PDB file of C-alpha atoms in Angstrom:
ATOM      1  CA  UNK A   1       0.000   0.000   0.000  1.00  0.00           C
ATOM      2  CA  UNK A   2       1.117   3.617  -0.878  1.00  0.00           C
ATOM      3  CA  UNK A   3       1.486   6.652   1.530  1.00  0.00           C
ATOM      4  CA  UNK A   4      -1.160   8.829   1.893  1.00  0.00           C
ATOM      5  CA  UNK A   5      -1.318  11.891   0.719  1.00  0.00           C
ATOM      6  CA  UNK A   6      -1.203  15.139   2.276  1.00  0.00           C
ATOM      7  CA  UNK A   7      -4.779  15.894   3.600  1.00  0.00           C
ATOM      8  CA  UNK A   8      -5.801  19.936   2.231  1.00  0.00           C
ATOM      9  CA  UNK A   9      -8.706  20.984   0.743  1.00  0.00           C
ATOM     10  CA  UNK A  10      -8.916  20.850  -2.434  1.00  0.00           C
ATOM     11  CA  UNK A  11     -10.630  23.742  -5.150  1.00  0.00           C
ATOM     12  CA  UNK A  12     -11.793  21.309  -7.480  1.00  0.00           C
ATOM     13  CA  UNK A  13     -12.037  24.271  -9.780  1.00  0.00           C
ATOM     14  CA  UNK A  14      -8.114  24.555 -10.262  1.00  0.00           C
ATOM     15  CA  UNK A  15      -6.936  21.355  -8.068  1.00  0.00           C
ATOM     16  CA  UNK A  16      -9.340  18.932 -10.094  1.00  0.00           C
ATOM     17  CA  UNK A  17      -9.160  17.834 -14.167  1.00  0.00           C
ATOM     18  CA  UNK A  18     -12.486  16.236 -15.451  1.00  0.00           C
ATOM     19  CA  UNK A  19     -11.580  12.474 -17.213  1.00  0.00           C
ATOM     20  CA  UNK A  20     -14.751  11.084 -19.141  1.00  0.00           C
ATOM     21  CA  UNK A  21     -14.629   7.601 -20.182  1.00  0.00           C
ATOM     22  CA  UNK A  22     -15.955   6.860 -23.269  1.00  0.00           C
ATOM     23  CA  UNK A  23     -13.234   4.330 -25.061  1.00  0.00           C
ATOM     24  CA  UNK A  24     -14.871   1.497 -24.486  1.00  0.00           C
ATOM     25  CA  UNK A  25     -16.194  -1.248 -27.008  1.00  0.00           C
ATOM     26  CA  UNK A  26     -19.630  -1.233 -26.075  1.00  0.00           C
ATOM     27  CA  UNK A  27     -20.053  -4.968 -26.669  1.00  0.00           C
ATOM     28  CA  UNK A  28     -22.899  -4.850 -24.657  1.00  0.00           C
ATOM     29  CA  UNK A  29     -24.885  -2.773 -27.395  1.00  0.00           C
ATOM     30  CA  UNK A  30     -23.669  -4.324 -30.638  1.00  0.00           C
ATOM     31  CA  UNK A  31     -20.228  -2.365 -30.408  1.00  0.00           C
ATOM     32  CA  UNK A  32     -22.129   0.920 -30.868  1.00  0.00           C
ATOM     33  CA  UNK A  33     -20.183   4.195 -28.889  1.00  0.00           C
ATOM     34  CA  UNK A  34     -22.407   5.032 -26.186  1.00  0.00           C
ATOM     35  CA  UNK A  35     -20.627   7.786 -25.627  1.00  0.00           C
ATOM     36  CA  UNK A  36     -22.731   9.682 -28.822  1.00  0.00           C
ATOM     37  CA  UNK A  37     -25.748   7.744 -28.315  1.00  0.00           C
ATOM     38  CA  UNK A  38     -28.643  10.549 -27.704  1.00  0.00           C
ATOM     39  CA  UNK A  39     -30.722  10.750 -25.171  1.00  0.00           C
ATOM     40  CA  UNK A  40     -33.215  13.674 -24.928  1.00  0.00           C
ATOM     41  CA  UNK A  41     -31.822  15.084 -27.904  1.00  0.00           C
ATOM     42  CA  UNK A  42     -28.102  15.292 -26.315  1.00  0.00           C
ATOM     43  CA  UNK A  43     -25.027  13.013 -26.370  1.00  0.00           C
ATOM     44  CA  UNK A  44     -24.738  10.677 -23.791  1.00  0.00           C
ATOM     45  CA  UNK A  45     -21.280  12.199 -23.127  1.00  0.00           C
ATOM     46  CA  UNK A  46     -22.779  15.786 -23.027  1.00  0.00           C
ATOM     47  CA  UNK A  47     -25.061  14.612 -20.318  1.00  0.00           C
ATOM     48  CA  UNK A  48     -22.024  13.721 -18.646  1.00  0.00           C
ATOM     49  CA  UNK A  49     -19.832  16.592 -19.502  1.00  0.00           C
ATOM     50  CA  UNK A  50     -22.599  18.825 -17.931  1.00  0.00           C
ATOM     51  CA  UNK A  51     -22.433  17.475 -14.612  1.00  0.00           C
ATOM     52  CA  UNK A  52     -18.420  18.464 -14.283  1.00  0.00           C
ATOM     53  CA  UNK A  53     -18.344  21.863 -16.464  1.00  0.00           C
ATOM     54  CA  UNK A  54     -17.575  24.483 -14.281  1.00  0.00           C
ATOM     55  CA  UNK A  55     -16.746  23.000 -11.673  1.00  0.00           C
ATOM     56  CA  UNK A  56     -13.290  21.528 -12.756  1.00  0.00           C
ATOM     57  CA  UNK A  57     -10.520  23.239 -13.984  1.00  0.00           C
ATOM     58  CA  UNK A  58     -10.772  21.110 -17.701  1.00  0.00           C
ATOM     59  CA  UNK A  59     -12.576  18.205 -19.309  1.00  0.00           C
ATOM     60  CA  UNK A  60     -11.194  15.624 -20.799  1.00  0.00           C
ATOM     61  CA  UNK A  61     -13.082  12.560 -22.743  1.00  0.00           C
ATOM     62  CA  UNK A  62     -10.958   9.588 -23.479  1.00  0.00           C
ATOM     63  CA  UNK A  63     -12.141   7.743 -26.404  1.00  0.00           C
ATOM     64  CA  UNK A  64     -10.829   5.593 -29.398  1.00  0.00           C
ATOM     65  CA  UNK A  65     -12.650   6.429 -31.762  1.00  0.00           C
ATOM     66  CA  UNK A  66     -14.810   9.135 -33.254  1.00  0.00           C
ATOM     67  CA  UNK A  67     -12.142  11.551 -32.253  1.00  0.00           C
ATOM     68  CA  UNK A  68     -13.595  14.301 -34.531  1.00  0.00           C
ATOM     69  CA  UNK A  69     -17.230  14.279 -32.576  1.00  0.00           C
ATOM     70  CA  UNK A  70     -16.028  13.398 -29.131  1.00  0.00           C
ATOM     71  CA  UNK A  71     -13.594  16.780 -29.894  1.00  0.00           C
ATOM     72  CA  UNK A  72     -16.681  19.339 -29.894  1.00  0.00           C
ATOM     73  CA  UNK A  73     -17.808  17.724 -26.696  1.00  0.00           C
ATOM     74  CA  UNK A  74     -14.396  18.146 -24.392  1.00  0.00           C
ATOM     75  CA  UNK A  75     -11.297  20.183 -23.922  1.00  0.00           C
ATOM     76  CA  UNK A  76      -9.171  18.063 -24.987  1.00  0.00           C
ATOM     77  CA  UNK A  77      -9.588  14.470 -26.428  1.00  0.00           C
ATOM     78  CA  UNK A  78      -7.025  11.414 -24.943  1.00  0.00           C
ATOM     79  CA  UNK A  79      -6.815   8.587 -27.007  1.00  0.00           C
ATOM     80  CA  UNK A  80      -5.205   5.298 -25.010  1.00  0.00           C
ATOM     81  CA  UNK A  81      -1.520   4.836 -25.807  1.00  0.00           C
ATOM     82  CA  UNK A  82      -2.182   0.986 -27.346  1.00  0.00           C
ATOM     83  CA  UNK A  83      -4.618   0.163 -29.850  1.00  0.00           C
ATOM     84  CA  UNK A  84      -7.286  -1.662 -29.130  1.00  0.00           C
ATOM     85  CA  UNK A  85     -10.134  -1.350 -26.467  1.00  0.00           C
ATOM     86  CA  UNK A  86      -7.477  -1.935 -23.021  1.00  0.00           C
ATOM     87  CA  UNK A  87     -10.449  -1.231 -20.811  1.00  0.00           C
ATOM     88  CA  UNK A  88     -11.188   1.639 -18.592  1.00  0.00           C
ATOM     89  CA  UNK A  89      -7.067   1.503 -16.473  1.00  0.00           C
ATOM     90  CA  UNK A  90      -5.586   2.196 -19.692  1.00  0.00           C
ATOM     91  CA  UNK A  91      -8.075   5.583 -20.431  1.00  0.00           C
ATOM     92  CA  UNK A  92      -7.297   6.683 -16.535  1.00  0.00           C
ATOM     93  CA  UNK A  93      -3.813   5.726 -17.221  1.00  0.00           C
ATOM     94  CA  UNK A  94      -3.566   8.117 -20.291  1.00  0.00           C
ATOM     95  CA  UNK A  95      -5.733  11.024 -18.874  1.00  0.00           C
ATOM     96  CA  UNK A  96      -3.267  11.368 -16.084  1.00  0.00           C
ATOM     97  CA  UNK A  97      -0.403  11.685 -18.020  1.00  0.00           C
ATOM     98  CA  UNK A  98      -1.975  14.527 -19.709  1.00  0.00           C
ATOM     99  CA  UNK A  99      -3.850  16.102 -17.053  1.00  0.00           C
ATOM    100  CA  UNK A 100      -2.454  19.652 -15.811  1.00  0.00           C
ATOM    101  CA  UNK A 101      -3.811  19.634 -12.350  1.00  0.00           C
ATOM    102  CA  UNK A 102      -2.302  17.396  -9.384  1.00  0.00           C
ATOM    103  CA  UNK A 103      -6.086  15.556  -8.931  1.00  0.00           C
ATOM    104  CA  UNK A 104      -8.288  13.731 -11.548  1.00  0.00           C
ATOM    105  CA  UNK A 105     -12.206  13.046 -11.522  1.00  0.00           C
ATOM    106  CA  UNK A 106     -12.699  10.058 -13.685  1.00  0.00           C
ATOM    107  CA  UNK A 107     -16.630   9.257 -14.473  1.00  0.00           C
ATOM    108  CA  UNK A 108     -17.899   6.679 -17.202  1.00  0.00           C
ATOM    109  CA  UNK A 109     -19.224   8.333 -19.976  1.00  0.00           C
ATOM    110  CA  UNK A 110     -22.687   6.001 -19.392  1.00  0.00           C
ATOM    111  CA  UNK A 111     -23.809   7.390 -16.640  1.00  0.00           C
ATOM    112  CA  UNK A 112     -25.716  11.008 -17.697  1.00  0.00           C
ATOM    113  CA  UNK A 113     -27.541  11.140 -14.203  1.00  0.00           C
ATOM    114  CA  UNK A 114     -24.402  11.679 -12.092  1.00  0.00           C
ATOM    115  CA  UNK A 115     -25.126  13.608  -9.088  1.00  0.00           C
ATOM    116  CA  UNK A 116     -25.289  17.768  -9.803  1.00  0.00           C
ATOM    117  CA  UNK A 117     -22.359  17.897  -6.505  1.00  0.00           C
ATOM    118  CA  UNK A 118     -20.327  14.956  -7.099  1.00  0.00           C
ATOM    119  CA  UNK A 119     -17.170  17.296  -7.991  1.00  0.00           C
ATOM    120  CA  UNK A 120     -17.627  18.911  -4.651  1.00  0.00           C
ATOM    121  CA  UNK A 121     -18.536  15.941  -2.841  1.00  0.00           C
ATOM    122  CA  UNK A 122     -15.622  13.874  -4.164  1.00  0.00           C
ATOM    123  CA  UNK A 123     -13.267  16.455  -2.947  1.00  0.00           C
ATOM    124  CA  UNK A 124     -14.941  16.841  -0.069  1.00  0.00           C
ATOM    125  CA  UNK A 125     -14.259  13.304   0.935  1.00  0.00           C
ATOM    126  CA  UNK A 126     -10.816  12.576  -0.433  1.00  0.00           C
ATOM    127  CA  UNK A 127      -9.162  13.527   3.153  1.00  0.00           C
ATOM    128  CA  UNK A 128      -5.971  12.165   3.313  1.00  0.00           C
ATOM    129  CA  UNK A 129      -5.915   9.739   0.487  1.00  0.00           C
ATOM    130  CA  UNK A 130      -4.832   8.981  -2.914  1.00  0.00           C
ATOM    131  CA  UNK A 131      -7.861   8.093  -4.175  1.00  0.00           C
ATOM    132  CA  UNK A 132     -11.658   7.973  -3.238  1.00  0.00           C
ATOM    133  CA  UNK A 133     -14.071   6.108  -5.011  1.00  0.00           C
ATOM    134  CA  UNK A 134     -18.329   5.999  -5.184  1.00  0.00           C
ATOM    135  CA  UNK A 135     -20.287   4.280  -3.379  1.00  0.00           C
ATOM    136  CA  UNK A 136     -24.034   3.966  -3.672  1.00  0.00           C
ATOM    137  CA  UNK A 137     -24.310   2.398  -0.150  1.00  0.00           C
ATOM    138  CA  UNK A 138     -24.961  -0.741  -1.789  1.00  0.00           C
ATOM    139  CA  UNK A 139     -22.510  -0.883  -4.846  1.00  0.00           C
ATOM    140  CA  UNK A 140     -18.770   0.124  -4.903  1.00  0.00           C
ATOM    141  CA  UNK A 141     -18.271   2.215  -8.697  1.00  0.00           C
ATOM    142  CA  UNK A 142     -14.371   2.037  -9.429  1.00  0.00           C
ATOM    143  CA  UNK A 143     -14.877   3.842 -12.218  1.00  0.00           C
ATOM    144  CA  UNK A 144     -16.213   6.985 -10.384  1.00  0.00           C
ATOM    145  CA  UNK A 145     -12.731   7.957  -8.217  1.00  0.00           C
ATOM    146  CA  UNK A 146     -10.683  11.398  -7.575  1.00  0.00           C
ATOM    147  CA  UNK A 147      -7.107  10.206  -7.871  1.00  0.00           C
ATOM    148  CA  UNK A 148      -3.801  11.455  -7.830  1.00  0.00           C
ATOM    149  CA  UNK A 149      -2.127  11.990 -10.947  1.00  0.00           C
ATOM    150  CA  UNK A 150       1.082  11.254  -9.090  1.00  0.00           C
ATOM    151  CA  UNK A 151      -0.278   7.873  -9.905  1.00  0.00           C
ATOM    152  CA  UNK A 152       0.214   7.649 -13.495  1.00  0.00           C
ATOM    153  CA  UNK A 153       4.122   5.568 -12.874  1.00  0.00           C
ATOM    154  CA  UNK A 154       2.515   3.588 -11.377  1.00  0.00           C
ATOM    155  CA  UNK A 155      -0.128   2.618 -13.484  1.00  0.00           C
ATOM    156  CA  UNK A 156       1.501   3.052 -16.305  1.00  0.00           C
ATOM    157  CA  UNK A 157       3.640  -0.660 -14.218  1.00  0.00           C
ATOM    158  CA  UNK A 158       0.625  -2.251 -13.817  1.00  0.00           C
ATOM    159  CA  UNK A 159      -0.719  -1.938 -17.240  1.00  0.00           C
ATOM    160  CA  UNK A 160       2.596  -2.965 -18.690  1.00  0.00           C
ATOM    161  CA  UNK A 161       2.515  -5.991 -15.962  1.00  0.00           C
ATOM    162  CA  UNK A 162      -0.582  -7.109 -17.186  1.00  0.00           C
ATOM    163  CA  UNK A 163      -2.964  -5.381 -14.839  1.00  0.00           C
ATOM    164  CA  UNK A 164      -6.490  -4.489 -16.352  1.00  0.00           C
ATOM    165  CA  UNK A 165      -8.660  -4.749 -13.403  1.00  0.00           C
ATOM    166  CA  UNK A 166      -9.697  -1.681 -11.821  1.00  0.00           C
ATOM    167  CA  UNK A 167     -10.643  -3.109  -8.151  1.00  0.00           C
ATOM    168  CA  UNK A 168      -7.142  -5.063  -8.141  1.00  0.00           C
ATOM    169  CA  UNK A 169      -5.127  -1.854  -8.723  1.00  0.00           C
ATOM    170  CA  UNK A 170      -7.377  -0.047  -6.162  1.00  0.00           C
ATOM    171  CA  UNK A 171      -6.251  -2.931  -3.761  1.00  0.00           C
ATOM    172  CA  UNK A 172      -2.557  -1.458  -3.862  1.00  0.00           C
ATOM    173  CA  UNK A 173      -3.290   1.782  -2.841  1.00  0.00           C
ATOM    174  CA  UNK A 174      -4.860   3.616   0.018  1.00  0.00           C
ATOM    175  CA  UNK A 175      -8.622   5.220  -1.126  1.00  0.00           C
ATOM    176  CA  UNK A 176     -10.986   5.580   0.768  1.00  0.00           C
ATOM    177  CA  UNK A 177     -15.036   5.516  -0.027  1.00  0.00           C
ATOM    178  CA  UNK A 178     -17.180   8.222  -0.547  1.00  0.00           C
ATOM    179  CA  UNK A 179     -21.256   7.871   0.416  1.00  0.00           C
ATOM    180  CA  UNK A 180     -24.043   8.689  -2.068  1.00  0.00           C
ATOM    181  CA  UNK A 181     -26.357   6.298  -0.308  1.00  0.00           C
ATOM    182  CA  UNK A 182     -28.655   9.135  -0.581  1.00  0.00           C
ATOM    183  CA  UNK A 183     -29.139   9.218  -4.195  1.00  0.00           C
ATOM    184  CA  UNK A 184     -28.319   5.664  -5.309  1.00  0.00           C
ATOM    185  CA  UNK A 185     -30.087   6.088  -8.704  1.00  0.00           C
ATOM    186  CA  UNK A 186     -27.734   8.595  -9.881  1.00  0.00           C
ATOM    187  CA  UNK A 187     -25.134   5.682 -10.620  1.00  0.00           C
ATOM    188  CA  UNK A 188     -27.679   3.947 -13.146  1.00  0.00           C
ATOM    189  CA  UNK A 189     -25.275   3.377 -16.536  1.00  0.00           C
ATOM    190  CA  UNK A 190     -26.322   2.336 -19.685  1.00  0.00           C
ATOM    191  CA  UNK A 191     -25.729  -1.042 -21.491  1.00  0.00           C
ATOM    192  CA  UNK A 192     -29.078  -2.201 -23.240  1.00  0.00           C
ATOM    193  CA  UNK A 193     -31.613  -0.643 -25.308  1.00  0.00           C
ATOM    194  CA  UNK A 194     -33.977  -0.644 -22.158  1.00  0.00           C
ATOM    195  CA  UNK A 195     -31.681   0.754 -19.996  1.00  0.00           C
ATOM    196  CA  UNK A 196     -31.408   3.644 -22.620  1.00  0.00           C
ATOM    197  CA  UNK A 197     -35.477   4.163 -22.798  1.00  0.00           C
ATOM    198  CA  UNK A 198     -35.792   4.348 -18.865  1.00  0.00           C
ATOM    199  CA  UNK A 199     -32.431   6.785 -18.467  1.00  0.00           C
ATOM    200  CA  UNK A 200     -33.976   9.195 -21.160  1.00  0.00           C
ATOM    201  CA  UNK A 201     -37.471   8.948 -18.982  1.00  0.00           C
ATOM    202  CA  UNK A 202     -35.445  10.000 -16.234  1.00  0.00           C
ATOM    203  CA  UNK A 203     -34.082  13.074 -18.051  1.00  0.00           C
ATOM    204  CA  UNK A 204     -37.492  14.267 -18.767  1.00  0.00           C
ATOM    205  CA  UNK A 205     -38.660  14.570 -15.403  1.00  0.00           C
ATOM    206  CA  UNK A 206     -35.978  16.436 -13.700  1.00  0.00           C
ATOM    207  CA  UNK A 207     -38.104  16.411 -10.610  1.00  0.00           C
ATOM    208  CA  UNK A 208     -37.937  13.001  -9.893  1.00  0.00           C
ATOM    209  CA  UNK A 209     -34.030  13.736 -10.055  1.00  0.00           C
ATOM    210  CA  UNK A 210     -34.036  16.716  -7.890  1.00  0.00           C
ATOM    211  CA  UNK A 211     -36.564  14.706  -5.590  1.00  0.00           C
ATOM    212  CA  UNK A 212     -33.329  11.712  -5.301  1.00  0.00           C
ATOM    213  CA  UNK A 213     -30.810  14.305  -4.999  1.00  0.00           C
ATOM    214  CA  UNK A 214     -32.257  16.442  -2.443  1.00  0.00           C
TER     215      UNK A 214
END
């Protein structure tokens, strides 16, 4: 396990980069790029996008293909240094070797009802770790942390060691939980066409949202 970090707070609007997964295969939906699948009339990534802008000093989307669409939608676009669909280390893995700021907030690029303060929640409850990750208060999401970029070496080892499992390279490090037990549905990702009709449901009633998150 890894030192902790210094505990400060943390302005997660110069402290904090924005990393949006969205270079995955999407197997799970005939290989189609949920990241510019439309819900409500907007890109499943802009949903995203619109939960960190402002709040964080820059977004980033990682991505692997589709560059030119994914570019209107971000700051900057990372593309993973091997070719191929590595899995979601080796997107973290290049967004913190390009990231500018000393902390990264890495979200999935499937998940457009993220909570409206999970920058400022996430920093909130970093403390004196490396890394804090989502937690529902049922379901661990290890693809919702605030990490150090300090980390990149190190994953950079572990992807080069064979290491593509998220929870496994958490297990190395000290992180540390944070608690959204009080708005559980905000987690809800997409991977089937049904999944995709209830989420857009959900984005026309923004009370029931406010009504979770409040």
């Amino acid at each position: 396990m890894t030192d902790r970090s210094e505990a400060r707070a943390l302005n997660p609007s110069t402290d904090v980069t924005g990393l949006i997964l969205a270079g995955g295969q999407g197997s799970r939906m005939g290989g189609c790029d949920k990241g510019l699948e439309r819900l409500d009339g907007i890109e499943l990534v802009g949903h995203v996008r619109a939960r960190l802008e402002g709040r964080v000093a820059e977004v980033l989307i990682s991505a692997n293909r589709h560059l030119k669409s994914y570019r209107r939608l971000a700051d900057r676009v990372v593309v993973d240094g091997e070719q191929g669909f590595q899995g979601p280390l080796m997107g973290i893995c290049s967004g913190l070797g390009v990231a500018t700021t000393p902390w990264v907030l890495v979200v999935p690029c499937d998940t457009p009802l993220l909570p409206h303060d999970l920058v400022a929640r996430m920093a909130a409850g970093i403390g004196g770790h490396r890394i804090a990750v989502a937690h529902d208060g049922e379901r661990l999401h290890p693809v919702i942390m605030l990490l150090e970029r300090r980390l990149a070496s190190d994953l950079q080892a572990a992807l080069a060691a064979g290491e593509r499992k998220v929870g496994r390279w958490l297990e190395r490090h000290d992180w540390t939980r944070v608690d959204f037990s009080d708005c559980p549905g905000a987690f809800s990702n997409l991977n089937t066409e049904e999944d995709k009709r209830r989420l857009e449901a959900r984005l026309q009633r923004p009370d029931l949202e406010r009504k979770e998150e409040g």
